[in-house]
PDB file of C-alpha atoms in Angstrom:
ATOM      1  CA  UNK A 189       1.491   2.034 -28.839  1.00 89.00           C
ATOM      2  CA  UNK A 190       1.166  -1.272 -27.225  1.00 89.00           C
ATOM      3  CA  UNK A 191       4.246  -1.869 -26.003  1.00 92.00           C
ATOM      4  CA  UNK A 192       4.472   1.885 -24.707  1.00 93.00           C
ATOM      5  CA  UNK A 193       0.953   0.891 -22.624  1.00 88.00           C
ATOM      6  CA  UNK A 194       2.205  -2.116 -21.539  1.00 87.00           C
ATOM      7  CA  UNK A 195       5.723  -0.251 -20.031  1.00 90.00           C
ATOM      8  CA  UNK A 196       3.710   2.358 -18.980  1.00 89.00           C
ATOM      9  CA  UNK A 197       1.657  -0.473 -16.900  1.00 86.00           C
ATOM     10  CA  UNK A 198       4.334  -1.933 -15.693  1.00 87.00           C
ATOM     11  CA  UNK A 199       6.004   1.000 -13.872  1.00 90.00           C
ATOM     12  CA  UNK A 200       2.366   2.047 -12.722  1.00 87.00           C
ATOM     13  CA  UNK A 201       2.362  -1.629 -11.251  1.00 86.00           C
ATOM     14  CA  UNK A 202       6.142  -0.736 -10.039  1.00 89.00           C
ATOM     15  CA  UNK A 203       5.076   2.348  -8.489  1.00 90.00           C
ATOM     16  CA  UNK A 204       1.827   0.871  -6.705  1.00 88.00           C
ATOM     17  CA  UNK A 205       4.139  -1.915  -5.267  1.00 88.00           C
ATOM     18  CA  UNK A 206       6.478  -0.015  -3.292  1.00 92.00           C
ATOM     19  CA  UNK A 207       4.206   2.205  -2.364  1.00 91.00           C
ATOM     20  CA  UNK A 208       2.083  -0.858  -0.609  1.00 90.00           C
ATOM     21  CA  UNK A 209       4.744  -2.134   0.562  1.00 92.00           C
ATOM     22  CA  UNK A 210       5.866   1.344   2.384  1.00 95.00           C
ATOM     23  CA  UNK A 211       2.380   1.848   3.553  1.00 94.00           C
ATOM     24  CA  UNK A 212       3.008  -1.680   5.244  1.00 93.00           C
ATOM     25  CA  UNK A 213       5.774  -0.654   6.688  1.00 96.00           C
ATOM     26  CA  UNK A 214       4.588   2.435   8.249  1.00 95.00           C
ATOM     27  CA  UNK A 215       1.647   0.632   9.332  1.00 95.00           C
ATOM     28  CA  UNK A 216       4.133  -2.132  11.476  1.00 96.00           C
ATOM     29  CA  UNK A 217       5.667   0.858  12.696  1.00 97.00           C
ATOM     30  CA  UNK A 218       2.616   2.495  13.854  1.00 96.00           C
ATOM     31  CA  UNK A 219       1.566  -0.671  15.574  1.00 97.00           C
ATOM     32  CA  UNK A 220       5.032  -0.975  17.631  1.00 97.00           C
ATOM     33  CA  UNK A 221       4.676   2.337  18.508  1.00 97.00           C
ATOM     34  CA  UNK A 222       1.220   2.088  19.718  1.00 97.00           C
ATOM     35  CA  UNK A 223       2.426  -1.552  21.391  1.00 97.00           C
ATOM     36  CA  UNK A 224       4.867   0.286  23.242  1.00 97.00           C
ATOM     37  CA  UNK A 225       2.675   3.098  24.113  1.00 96.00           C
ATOM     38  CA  UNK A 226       4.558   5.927  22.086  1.00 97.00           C
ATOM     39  CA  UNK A 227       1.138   6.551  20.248  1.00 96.00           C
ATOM     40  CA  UNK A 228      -2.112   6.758  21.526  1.00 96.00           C
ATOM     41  CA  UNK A 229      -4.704   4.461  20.632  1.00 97.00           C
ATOM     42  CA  UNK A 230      -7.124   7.069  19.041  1.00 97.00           C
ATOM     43  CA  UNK A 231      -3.780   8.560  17.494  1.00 96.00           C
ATOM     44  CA  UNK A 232      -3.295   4.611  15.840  1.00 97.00           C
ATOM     45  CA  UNK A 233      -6.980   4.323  15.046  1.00 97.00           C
ATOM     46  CA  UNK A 234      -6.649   7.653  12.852  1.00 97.00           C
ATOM     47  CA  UNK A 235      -3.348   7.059  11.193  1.00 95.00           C
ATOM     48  CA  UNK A 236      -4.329   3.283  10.499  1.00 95.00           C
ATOM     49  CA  UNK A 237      -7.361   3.862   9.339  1.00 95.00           C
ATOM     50  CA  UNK A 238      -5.874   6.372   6.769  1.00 95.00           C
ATOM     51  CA  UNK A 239      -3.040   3.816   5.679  1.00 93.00           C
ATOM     52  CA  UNK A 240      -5.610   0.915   5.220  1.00 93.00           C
ATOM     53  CA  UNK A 241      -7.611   3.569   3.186  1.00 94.00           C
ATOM     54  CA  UNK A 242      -4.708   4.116   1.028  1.00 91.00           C
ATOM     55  CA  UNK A 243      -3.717   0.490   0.611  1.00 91.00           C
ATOM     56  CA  UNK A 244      -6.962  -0.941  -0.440  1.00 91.00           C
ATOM     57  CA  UNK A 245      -7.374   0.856  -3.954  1.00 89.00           C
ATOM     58  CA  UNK A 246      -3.668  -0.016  -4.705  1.00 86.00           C
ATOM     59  CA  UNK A 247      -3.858  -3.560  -3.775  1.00 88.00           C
ATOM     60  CA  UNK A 248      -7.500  -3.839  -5.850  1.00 89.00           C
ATOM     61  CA  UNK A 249      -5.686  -2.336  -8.768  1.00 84.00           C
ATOM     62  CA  UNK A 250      -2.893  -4.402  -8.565  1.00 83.00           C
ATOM     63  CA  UNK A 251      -5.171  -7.653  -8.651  1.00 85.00           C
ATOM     64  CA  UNK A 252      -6.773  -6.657 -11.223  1.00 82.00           C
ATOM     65  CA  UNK A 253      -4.427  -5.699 -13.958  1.00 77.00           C
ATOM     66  CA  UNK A 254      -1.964  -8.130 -12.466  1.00 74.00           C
ATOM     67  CA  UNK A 255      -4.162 -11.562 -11.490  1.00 71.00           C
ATOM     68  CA  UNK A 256      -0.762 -13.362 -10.788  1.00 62.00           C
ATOM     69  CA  UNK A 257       0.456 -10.779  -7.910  1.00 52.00           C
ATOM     70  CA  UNK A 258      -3.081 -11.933  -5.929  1.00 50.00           C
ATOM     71  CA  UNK A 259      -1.070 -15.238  -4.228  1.00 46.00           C
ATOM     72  CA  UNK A 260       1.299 -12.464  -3.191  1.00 51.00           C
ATOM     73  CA  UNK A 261      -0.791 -10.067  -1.154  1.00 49.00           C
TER      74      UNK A 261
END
């Protein structure tokens, strides 16, 4: 049972990572976009709002099941 928690942990902490790091991805993309006037500001505001609201949890989670991964965010 422990070791199935502890794999089961693991690809949580998998899954959280890539998903933070495609949420930071999108969120560079947004910004060029709004840099480059492709997307409005209140159209960025929204849309990075929503991906910082997103990103928070995961990251919190992250740090606190994994203590370690903190010098990487």
């Amino acid at each position: 049972d422990v070791i199935r928690e502890q794999r089961h942990l693991e690809d949580e902490l998998q899954k959280a990572t890539l998903r933070n790091t495609k949420v930071a991805e999108l969120f560079e993309k947004l910004y060029e976009d709004n840099v480059s006037e492709k997307v409005s500001d209140e159209w960025f505001m929204q849309l990075s709002h929503k991906y910082e609201v997103e990103r928070i949890p995961s990251v919190l989670w992250i740090m606190k099941l994994f203590p370690a991964s903190r010098a990487e965010n």
